[in-house]
């Protein structure tokens, strides 16, 4: 008699699934080890072939699935946000660390990305976001913590109260 066991879930897949099912296009990951999340997403991208990108100010936006694949001209946050906005493909875009002060045009682009049309799976994920930034976009961002039972305060979105 042989027993078939399901393979163990890959580390980070629970956070990945929670990001995909988030009700908005802008997600703030709170209380997580950013370096560990990035490495977990790198492994997920390579294993599953998913499009996961990481933006850092020093290097610009890189594809985590392919080593050293950097999008040209994406070092500035505004250029990276415009690239994300114009992309018609599925993608998760990790932004870390987030620079302050935020230029008004970048803030407007973040808000537009948060209200992406339904059915278009594109998520912008802020890692290590400063509290000042999070409080300024709290009305459009979805907060996710390292555990599923984090307490969120209700917020008003499109005339409805959401948790």
Coordinates of C-alpha atoms in Angstrom, one line a residue, residues 16-159:
X16 CA 1.5 35.4 -2.6
X17 CA -2.1 34.1 -2.6
X18 CA -3.3 36.8 -0.2
X19 CA -1.8 39.4 -2.5
X20 CA -3.5 38.0 -5.5
X21 CA -6.9 37.9 -3.8
X22 CA -6.6 41.4 -2.3
X23 CA -9.6 43.6 -3.3
X24 CA -7.4 46.4 -4.6
X25 CA -4.4 47.0 -6.8
X26 CA -2.2 48.5 -4.1
X27 CA -1.1 46.3 -1.2
X28 CA 1.0 47.3 1.8
X29 CA 2.8 44.4 3.5
X30 CA 3.3 45.1 7.1
X31 CA 5.5 43.3 9.7
X32 CA 7.3 41.0 7.3
X33 CA 11.0 40.4 6.7
X34 CA 11.3 42.1 3.3
X35 CA 14.5 40.3 2.2
X36 CA 12.9 36.9 3.0
X37 CA 9.7 37.8 1.1
X38 CA 11.8 38.9 -1.9
X39 CA 13.7 35.6 -1.9
X40 CA 10.5 33.6 -1.5
X41 CA 8.9 35.4 -4.4
X42 CA 12.0 34.9 -6.5
X43 CA 11.7 31.2 -5.9
X44 CA 8.0 31.2 -6.7
X45 CA 8.6 33.2 -9.9
X46 CA 11.2 30.7 -11.1
X47 CA 9.2 27.7 -10.1
X48 CA 5.8 28.8 -11.4
X49 CA 7.0 31.1 -14.2
X50 CA 4.9 34.0 -12.8
X51 CA 5.8 37.6 -13.5
X52 CA 7.1 39.2 -10.3
X53 CA 9.2 42.3 -10.4
X54 CA 11.2 44.1 -7.8
X55 CA 11.9 47.9 -7.9
X56 CA 14.8 49.4 -6.1
X57 CA 16.0 52.9 -6.6
X58 CA 19.6 51.9 -7.1
X59 CA 18.9 49.3 -9.8
X60 CA 15.4 50.0 -11.2
X61 CA 12.9 47.3 -11.9
X62 CA 14.1 43.8 -12.3
X63 CA 12.3 40.6 -13.2
X64 CA 12.7 38.1 -10.3
X65 CA 12.2 35.1 -12.6
X66 CA 15.2 35.9 -14.8
X67 CA 18.4 36.9 -13.1
X68 CA 19.8 40.3 -14.1
X69 CA 16.8 41.2 -16.3
X70 CA 16.4 44.9 -15.6
X71 CA 13.9 47.2 -17.3
X72 CA 15.8 50.1 -18.9
X73 CA 15.1 53.6 -17.5
X74 CA 13.2 52.4 -14.5
X75 CA 15.4 53.8 -11.7
X76 CA 13.1 56.7 -11.1
X77 CA 9.9 55.8 -9.3
X78 CA 7.7 57.8 -11.6
X79 CA 9.1 55.9 -14.7
X80 CA 8.6 52.5 -12.9
X81 CA 5.0 53.4 -11.9
X82 CA 4.2 54.5 -15.5
X83 CA 5.6 51.2 -16.8
X84 CA 3.4 49.3 -14.4
X85 CA 0.4 51.3 -15.4
X86 CA 0.9 50.7 -19.1
X87 CA 1.6 47.0 -18.7
X88 CA -1.3 44.9 -20.0
X89 CA 0.1 41.6 -18.5
X90 CA -0.3 39.9 -15.2
X91 CA 2.3 41.0 -12.7
X92 CA 3.2 41.6 -9.1
X93 CA 5.4 44.5 -8.5
X94 CA 7.3 44.8 -5.3
X95 CA 8.6 48.2 -4.4
X96 CA 11.3 48.4 -1.6
X97 CA 12.5 50.5 0.1
X98 CA 10.1 53.3 -0.7
X99 CA 11.6 56.8 -1.1
X100 CA 10.2 59.8 0.6
X101 CA 9.1 62.5 0.1
X102 CA 6.6 61.3 -2.5
X103 CA 6.2 63.6 -5.5
X104 CA 2.5 64.5 -6.2
X105 CA 2.6 62.8 -9.6
X106 CA 3.9 59.6 -8.1
X107 CA 1.2 59.8 -5.5
X108 CA -1.4 60.2 -8.2
X109 CA 0.0 57.2 -10.1
X110 CA -0.1 55.0 -7.0
X111 CA -3.7 56.0 -6.5
X112 CA -4.6 55.1 -10.1
X113 CA -2.9 51.8 -9.8
X114 CA -4.8 51.1 -6.6
X115 CA -8.1 51.5 -8.5
X116 CA -7.1 49.3 -11.4
X117 CA -10.0 47.9 -13.4
X118 CA -11.6 44.6 -12.2
X119 CA -10.3 41.5 -13.9
X120 CA -6.9 43.0 -14.5
X121 CA -4.6 41.2 -12.1
X122 CA -1.8 43.7 -11.4
X123 CA -0.7 44.2 -7.9
X124 CA 1.7 46.9 -6.6
X125 CA 3.2 45.8 -3.2
X126 CA 4.9 48.2 -0.9
X127 CA 7.6 46.6 1.3
X128 CA 9.0 48.5 4.3
X129 CA 6.8 51.5 3.5
X130 CA 7.2 54.4 6.0
X131 CA 4.2 55.1 8.2
X132 CA 3.8 58.6 6.7
X133 CA 3.3 57.1 3.3
X134 CA 0.9 54.4 4.5
X135 CA -1.2 56.9 6.3
X136 CA -1.4 59.1 3.2
X137 CA -2.7 56.2 1.0
X138 CA -4.7 54.4 3.6
X139 CA -8.0 55.1 1.9
X140 CA -6.9 53.2 -1.3
X141 CA -4.4 50.6 0.0
X142 CA -5.0 47.1 1.3
X143 CA -2.9 46.3 4.3
X144 CA -1.7 42.7 4.7
X145 CA 0.4 41.5 7.7
X146 CA 2.5 38.4 8.1
X147 CA -0.5 36.6 9.6
X148 CA -4.0 36.2 8.4
X149 CA -5.6 37.4 11.6
X150 CA -4.2 40.9 11.6
X151 CA -6.6 43.5 12.8
X152 CA -7.6 46.1 10.3
X153 CA -9.7 49.2 11.0
X154 CA -12.7 49.8 8.7
X155 CA -12.2 52.3 5.9
X156 CA -14.6 53.9 3.5
X157 CA -14.2 53.0 -0.2
X158 CA -16.6 54.0 -2.9
X159 CA -19.3 54.7 -0.3

